[in-house]
């Protein structure tokens, strides 16, 4: 559960389009408000109705009471995801508020693009009359204008982000921002990797490779697996006894590309995906102390891991460019998110409306095709 919640908080905002039904069809006012900008109950309900299936789809979980009621530290999954979803919705409201406060405008081209998208959606379902008959629209009380507002909110958020962080932005990302993001969100480690298979060698004692360039392997017998496991445990004892970890790697790892990463491996705790090859490792490293060594088993074998202190500006190592994909964009997005969240205390929340749409009670179907 602890690791699952860590994965949840890393996930990007909902972008999955599905059909959702809300049990109540009476709407009377605004759910959220900041300054002169507000979010209607209808639009808030629509956003929340998208999040429930989004979380289920993203994490591959079954939509069961057991899932929603499971807890860690006294907080259930439902409570946690309700809060994460509400936070994401609030950022949309604040972005629109900053759009108005800074007197920004959308280009005619952007407005035409949105109108074209909506026209295409209407055409796909048979026109505006069919839209009005749609069960979701009837339950939520949503109109075509409401749907247009949803698209406009996203466009305004993009405009605000560009206004502050674009090439000529007022708060463009700098070296200090990059260093802060790196130090706050990344971990570094090295490993001795022992596979759950064995390499196949040729008559010259060299590893065989197939026509696609992959090493040829063979399954382990139970005896061979026990041999590997015992060897890994002995390496753990040696590492804990103070032996040079780099030397242990050179002598024992079965990671063929280990020498390409002299600084080790890095991962971002905000973006590590639950399906990622390194998920078992990242969950472990996040829980370790610097210089601690642990032995874990994953779906791919055994990993003797040593957590390392972050080195200065590790994101600049060319050897680790794959560990820092989209680093600049991630720094900008995090800075933008923090800016938006700094306005949360100015938001007026209608708690009665919020309470009507708990994340674990919104009825939905996967037939919905409108974009969120």
CSV table of C-alpha atoms in Angstrom, one decimal, residues 49-359:
chain,number,residue,atom,x,y,z
A,49,UNK,CA,-16.4,11.4,-12.8
A,50,UNK,CA,-13.4,11.1,-15.1
A,51,UNK,CA,-10.9,10.4,-12.3
A,52,UNK,CA,-12.4,7.2,-10.8
A,53,UNK,CA,-12.0,5.1,-14.0
A,54,UNK,CA,-8.7,6.9,-14.7
A,55,UNK,CA,-7.1,5.7,-11.5
A,56,UNK,CA,-8.4,2.2,-11.9
A,57,UNK,CA,-7.2,2.1,-15.5
A,58,UNK,CA,-3.8,3.6,-14.7
A,59,UNK,CA,-2.9,1.3,-11.9
A,60,UNK,CA,-4.6,-1.9,-13.3
A,61,UNK,CA,-6.7,-2.3,-10.1
A,62,UNK,CA,-10.1,-3.9,-9.8
A,63,UNK,CA,-12.9,-1.5,-8.9
A,64,UNK,CA,-13.7,-3.2,-5.6
A,65,UNK,CA,-14.6,-2.1,-2.1
A,66,UNK,CA,-11.4,-3.9,-1.0
A,67,UNK,CA,-9.3,-1.6,-3.2
A,68,UNK,CA,-10.9,1.6,-2.2
A,69,UNK,CA,-11.0,0.9,1.5
A,70,UNK,CA,-7.4,-0.4,1.8
A,71,UNK,CA,-5.3,1.9,3.8
A,72,UNK,CA,-1.9,3.0,5.0
A,73,UNK,CA,-1.3,5.2,8.0
A,74,UNK,CA,-5.0,5.5,8.6
A,75,UNK,CA,-5.7,6.9,5.1
A,76,UNK,CA,-7.8,4.9,2.6
A,77,UNK,CA,-7.1,4.7,-1.1
A,78,UNK,CA,-10.4,6.5,-1.7
A,79,UNK,CA,-9.5,9.3,0.7
A,80,UNK,CA,-6.1,9.7,-0.8
A,81,UNK,CA,-7.2,9.7,-4.4
A,82,UNK,CA,-10.1,12.0,-3.6
A,83,UNK,CA,-7.5,14.5,-2.3
A,84,UNK,CA,-5.2,14.0,-5.3
A,85,UNK,CA,-8.0,14.5,-7.8
A,86,UNK,CA,-9.3,17.6,-6.0
A,87,UNK,CA,-5.8,19.1,-6.0
A,88,UNK,CA,-5.6,18.6,-9.7
A,89,UNK,CA,-9.0,20.2,-10.3
A,90,UNK,CA,-8.0,23.2,-8.1
A,91,UNK,CA,-4.9,23.8,-10.2
A,92,UNK,CA,-7.2,24.2,-13.2
A,93,UNK,CA,-9.2,26.8,-11.4
A,94,UNK,CA,-6.1,28.7,-10.2
A,95,UNK,CA,-4.6,28.6,-13.7
A,96,UNK,CA,-7.7,30.3,-15.1
A,97,UNK,CA,-7.6,32.8,-12.3
A,98,UNK,CA,-4.0,33.7,-13.2
A,99,UNK,CA,-5.0,33.9,-16.9
A,100,UNK,CA,-7.5,36.6,-16.0
A,101,UNK,CA,-5.3,38.3,-13.4
A,102,UNK,CA,-2.5,38.7,-16.0
A,103,UNK,CA,-5.0,39.8,-18.7
A,104,UNK,CA,-3.9,37.0,-21.0
A,105,UNK,CA,-5.8,36.2,-24.2
A,106,UNK,CA,-6.2,33.1,-26.4
A,107,UNK,CA,-5.4,33.5,-30.0
A,108,UNK,CA,-8.2,33.3,-32.6
A,109,UNK,CA,-6.4,30.2,-33.9
A,110,UNK,CA,-6.6,28.5,-30.6
A,111,UNK,CA,-10.3,29.3,-30.2
A,112,UNK,CA,-10.9,28.0,-33.7
A,113,UNK,CA,-9.0,24.8,-32.9
A,114,UNK,CA,-11.3,24.3,-29.8
A,115,UNK,CA,-14.4,25.0,-31.8
A,116,UNK,CA,-13.2,22.5,-34.5
A,117,UNK,CA,-12.6,19.8,-31.8
A,118,UNK,CA,-16.1,20.3,-30.4
A,119,UNK,CA,-17.7,20.3,-33.9
A,120,UNK,CA,-15.9,17.0,-34.5
A,121,UNK,CA,-17.2,15.5,-31.3
A,122,UNK,CA,-20.7,16.6,-32.1
A,123,UNK,CA,-20.5,15.3,-35.6
A,124,UNK,CA,-19.3,11.9,-34.2
A,125,UNK,CA,-22.4,11.5,-32.1
A,126,UNK,CA,-24.9,12.9,-34.5
A,127,UNK,CA,-25.2,16.5,-33.6
A,128,UNK,CA,-26.1,18.8,-30.7
A,129,UNK,CA,-29.5,17.2,-30.2
A,130,UNK,CA,-27.9,13.8,-29.7
A,131,UNK,CA,-25.5,15.5,-27.3
A,132,UNK,CA,-28.4,16.7,-25.2
A,133,UNK,CA,-29.9,13.2,-25.1
A,134,UNK,CA,-26.6,11.7,-24.0
A,135,UNK,CA,-27.2,10.1,-20.5
A,136,UNK,CA,-24.0,11.6,-19.1
A,137,UNK,CA,-24.9,15.1,-20.3
A,138,UNK,CA,-28.4,14.7,-18.8
A,139,UNK,CA,-27.2,13.4,-15.5
A,140,UNK,CA,-24.6,16.2,-15.2
A,141,UNK,CA,-26.6,18.9,-16.7
A,142,UNK,CA,-23.7,19.7,-19.1
A,143,UNK,CA,-24.2,21.8,-22.2
A,144,UNK,CA,-22.1,22.2,-25.3
A,145,UNK,CA,-20.9,25.5,-23.8
A,146,UNK,CA,-19.8,23.6,-20.6
A,147,UNK,CA,-17.8,21.2,-22.7
A,148,UNK,CA,-16.2,24.2,-24.5
A,149,UNK,CA,-15.3,25.7,-21.1
A,150,UNK,CA,-13.5,22.5,-20.2
A,151,UNK,CA,-11.4,22.8,-23.3
A,152,UNK,CA,-10.8,26.5,-22.7
A,153,UNK,CA,-9.6,25.8,-19.2
A,154,UNK,CA,-6.8,23.5,-20.5
A,155,UNK,CA,-5.9,26.1,-23.2
A,156,UNK,CA,-5.7,28.9,-20.6
A,157,UNK,CA,-3.5,26.7,-18.3
A,158,UNK,CA,-1.1,26.2,-21.2
A,159,UNK,CA,-1.1,30.0,-21.9
A,160,UNK,CA,-0.4,30.7,-18.2
A,161,UNK,CA,2.5,28.2,-18.1
A,162,UNK,CA,4.0,29.7,-21.2
A,163,UNK,CA,3.6,33.2,-19.8
A,164,UNK,CA,5.6,32.4,-16.8
A,165,UNK,CA,8.0,29.7,-18.0
A,166,UNK,CA,8.2,30.1,-21.8
A,167,UNK,CA,11.3,31.3,-23.6
A,168,UNK,CA,10.6,34.9,-22.6
A,169,UNK,CA,8.7,34.0,-19.5
A,170,UNK,CA,8.6,36.0,-16.3
A,171,UNK,CA,9.9,33.1,-14.1
A,172,UNK,CA,11.8,31.0,-16.6
A,173,UNK,CA,13.4,27.9,-15.1
A,174,UNK,CA,17.0,28.5,-14.0
A,175,UNK,CA,20.0,26.4,-12.7
A,176,UNK,CA,18.8,26.8,-9.1
A,177,UNK,CA,15.4,25.4,-10.1
A,178,UNK,CA,17.0,22.4,-11.8
A,179,UNK,CA,19.3,21.7,-8.8
A,180,UNK,CA,16.4,22.0,-6.3
A,181,UNK,CA,14.2,19.6,-8.3
A,182,UNK,CA,17.0,17.1,-8.8
A,183,UNK,CA,18.0,17.1,-5.1
A,184,UNK,CA,14.4,16.9,-3.9
A,185,UNK,CA,13.2,14.1,-6.2
A,186,UNK,CA,16.0,11.8,-7.4
A,187,UNK,CA,17.7,8.8,-5.9
A,188,UNK,CA,21.0,7.2,-7.1
A,189,UNK,CA,22.1,3.6,-6.7
A,190,UNK,CA,24.4,0.9,-8.1
A,191,UNK,CA,23.7,-2.8,-8.3
A,192,UNK,CA,25.1,-6.2,-8.7
A,193,UNK,CA,22.5,-7.9,-10.9
A,194,UNK,CA,22.1,-11.7,-10.9
A,195,UNK,CA,19.7,-13.0,-13.5
A,196,UNK,CA,17.0,-15.6,-13.0
A,197,UNK,CA,18.3,-17.3,-16.2
A,198,UNK,CA,21.8,-18.2,-17.4
A,199,UNK,CA,23.7,-17.0,-20.4
A,200,UNK,CA,24.5,-19.5,-23.1
A,201,UNK,CA,28.2,-19.5,-24.2
A,202,UNK,CA,29.8,-20.6,-27.4
A,203,UNK,CA,32.9,-22.9,-27.8
A,204,UNK,CA,35.2,-19.9,-27.2
A,205,UNK,CA,33.5,-19.1,-23.9
A,206,UNK,CA,31.8,-16.0,-25.2
A,207,UNK,CA,28.1,-15.2,-24.6
A,208,UNK,CA,25.9,-16.1,-27.6
A,209,UNK,CA,23.7,-13.5,-29.2
A,210,UNK,CA,20.7,-14.0,-31.5
A,211,UNK,CA,20.1,-12.3,-34.8
A,212,UNK,CA,18.4,-9.4,-33.1
A,213,UNK,CA,21.4,-8.8,-30.8
A,214,UNK,CA,19.9,-10.2,-27.6
A,215,UNK,CA,21.9,-12.5,-25.4
A,216,UNK,CA,20.8,-16.1,-25.6
A,217,UNK,CA,19.8,-17.5,-22.2
A,218,UNK,CA,18.5,-20.7,-20.7
A,219,UNK,CA,16.2,-21.6,-17.8
A,220,UNK,CA,17.7,-22.4,-14.4
A,221,UNK,CA,17.3,-25.7,-12.6
A,222,UNK,CA,16.2,-25.5,-9.0
A,223,UNK,CA,19.7,-26.4,-8.0
A,224,UNK,CA,21.2,-23.7,-10.1
A,225,UNK,CA,18.8,-21.1,-8.7
A,226,UNK,CA,19.8,-22.1,-5.2
A,227,UNK,CA,23.4,-21.7,-6.2
A,228,UNK,CA,22.8,-18.2,-7.5
A,229,UNK,CA,20.8,-17.2,-4.4
A,230,UNK,CA,23.5,-18.4,-2.1
A,231,UNK,CA,26.1,-16.5,-4.1
A,232,UNK,CA,24.0,-13.4,-3.9
A,233,UNK,CA,23.7,-13.7,-0.1
A,234,UNK,CA,27.5,-14.1,0.2
A,235,UNK,CA,27.9,-10.9,-1.8
A,236,UNK,CA,25.5,-9.1,0.5
A,237,UNK,CA,27.7,-10.2,3.5
A,238,UNK,CA,30.8,-9.0,1.8
A,239,UNK,CA,29.3,-5.7,0.9
A,240,UNK,CA,28.0,-5.2,4.4
A,241,UNK,CA,31.5,-6.1,5.6
A,242,UNK,CA,33.0,-3.1,3.8
A,243,UNK,CA,34.3,-4.6,0.5
A,244,UNK,CA,34.5,-2.2,-2.4
A,245,UNK,CA,31.1,-2.2,-4.1
A,246,UNK,CA,32.4,-1.3,-7.5
A,247,UNK,CA,34.8,-4.2,-7.4
A,248,UNK,CA,31.9,-6.5,-6.5
A,249,UNK,CA,30.0,-5.2,-9.5
A,250,UNK,CA,32.8,-5.8,-11.9
A,251,UNK,CA,33.4,-9.3,-10.6
A,252,UNK,CA,29.9,-10.5,-10.3
A,253,UNK,CA,27.2,-8.5,-12.1
A,254,UNK,CA,25.3,-10.1,-15.0
A,255,UNK,CA,24.2,-6.7,-16.2
A,256,UNK,CA,26.0,-6.5,-19.6
A,257,UNK,CA,25.8,-2.7,-19.8
A,258,UNK,CA,27.0,-1.9,-16.3
A,259,UNK,CA,30.2,-0.3,-17.5
A,260,UNK,CA,28.1,2.3,-19.4
A,261,UNK,CA,26.9,3.8,-16.1
A,262,UNK,CA,30.0,4.8,-14.1
A,263,UNK,CA,27.8,7.0,-11.9
A,264,UNK,CA,25.2,4.3,-11.3
A,265,UNK,CA,21.5,4.7,-12.0
A,266,UNK,CA,19.1,7.4,-11.1
A,267,UNK,CA,15.3,7.5,-10.8
A,268,UNK,CA,12.7,10.2,-10.2
A,269,UNK,CA,10.4,9.3,-7.3
A,270,UNK,CA,7.6,11.4,-8.9
A,271,UNK,CA,7.6,9.7,-12.3
A,272,UNK,CA,8.6,6.0,-11.7
A,273,UNK,CA,5.9,3.9,-13.2
A,274,UNK,CA,4.4,0.9,-11.5
A,275,UNK,CA,5.0,-1.1,-14.7
A,276,UNK,CA,8.6,0.1,-15.0
A,277,UNK,CA,11.4,-2.5,-15.0
A,278,UNK,CA,13.0,-0.7,-12.1
A,279,UNK,CA,9.9,-0.4,-10.0
A,280,UNK,CA,10.9,-3.0,-7.5
A,281,UNK,CA,14.3,-1.4,-7.2
A,282,UNK,CA,13.0,2.1,-6.9
A,283,UNK,CA,10.6,1.2,-4.2
A,284,UNK,CA,13.4,-0.3,-2.2
A,285,UNK,CA,15.9,2.4,-2.8
A,286,UNK,CA,13.4,5.1,-1.7
A,287,UNK,CA,13.2,3.3,1.6
A,288,UNK,CA,16.9,2.9,2.1
A,289,UNK,CA,19.5,5.1,3.8
A,290,UNK,CA,22.5,6.4,2.0
A,291,UNK,CA,25.3,3.8,1.7
A,292,UNK,CA,22.9,1.0,2.9
A,293,UNK,CA,23.0,-2.3,1.0
A,294,UNK,CA,20.1,-4.6,0.4
A,295,UNK,CA,19.4,-7.8,-1.6
A,296,UNK,CA,16.0,-8.0,-3.2
A,297,UNK,CA,14.3,-10.3,-5.7
A,298,UNK,CA,12.3,-9.0,-8.7
A,299,UNK,CA,10.6,-10.6,-11.6
A,300,UNK,CA,14.0,-10.5,-13.4
A,301,UNK,CA,16.3,-12.0,-10.8
A,302,UNK,CA,18.3,-10.8,-7.8
A,303,UNK,CA,19.6,-7.3,-7.2
A,304,UNK,CA,22.2,-6.4,-4.7
A,305,UNK,CA,21.6,-2.7,-4.3
A,306,UNK,CA,23.7,0.1,-2.7
A,307,UNK,CA,22.0,3.5,-2.3
A,308,UNK,CA,24.4,6.3,-3.1
A,309,UNK,CA,24.4,10.0,-2.2
A,310,UNK,CA,23.4,12.2,-5.1
A,311,UNK,CA,26.3,13.7,-6.9
A,312,UNK,CA,26.3,17.3,-8.0
A,313,UNK,CA,24.3,18.0,-11.1
A,314,UNK,CA,23.9,14.3,-11.9
A,315,UNK,CA,21.3,15.3,-14.5
A,316,UNK,CA,24.2,16.6,-16.7
A,317,UNK,CA,25.9,13.2,-17.1
A,318,UNK,CA,25.6,12.1,-20.7
A,319,UNK,CA,26.0,8.5,-19.6
A,320,UNK,CA,22.7,8.8,-17.8
A,321,UNK,CA,20.6,10.7,-20.3
A,322,UNK,CA,17.9,8.0,-20.3
A,323,UNK,CA,17.5,8.5,-16.5
A,324,UNK,CA,16.7,12.2,-17.1
A,325,UNK,CA,14.4,12.1,-20.1
A,326,UNK,CA,12.3,15.3,-20.3
A,327,UNK,CA,14.1,16.6,-17.2
A,328,UNK,CA,13.7,20.3,-18.2
A,329,UNK,CA,9.9,19.8,-18.8
A,330,UNK,CA,9.6,18.0,-15.5
A,331,UNK,CA,11.3,20.9,-13.6
A,332,UNK,CA,9.0,23.4,-15.3
A,333,UNK,CA,5.9,21.5,-14.6
A,334,UNK,CA,6.8,21.0,-10.9
A,335,UNK,CA,7.6,24.7,-10.6
A,336,UNK,CA,4.2,25.6,-12.3
A,337,UNK,CA,2.4,23.2,-10.0
A,338,UNK,CA,3.9,24.7,-6.9
A,339,UNK,CA,3.0,28.1,-8.1
A,340,UNK,CA,-0.6,27.1,-8.6
A,341,UNK,CA,-0.8,25.4,-5.3
A,342,UNK,CA,0.4,28.5,-3.5
A,343,UNK,CA,-3.0,30.0,-4.3
A,344,UNK,CA,-5.0,27.2,-2.8
A,345,UNK,CA,-5.6,29.1,0.5
A,346,UNK,CA,-7.5,31.7,-1.6
A,347,UNK,CA,-10.0,29.2,-3.0
A,348,UNK,CA,-13.5,29.1,-1.6
A,349,UNK,CA,-14.8,25.6,-1.5
A,350,UNK,CA,-18.4,24.5,-1.3
A,351,UNK,CA,-17.9,21.4,0.9
A,352,UNK,CA,-21.5,20.3,0.4
A,353,UNK,CA,-21.0,20.0,-3.3
A,354,UNK,CA,-17.6,18.4,-3.0
A,355,UNK,CA,-19.1,15.8,-0.6
A,356,UNK,CA,-21.6,14.8,-3.3
A,357,UNK,CA,-18.9,13.3,-5.6
A,358,UNK,CA,-16.7,10.9,-3.7
A,359,UNK,CA,-14.2,9.3,-6.0
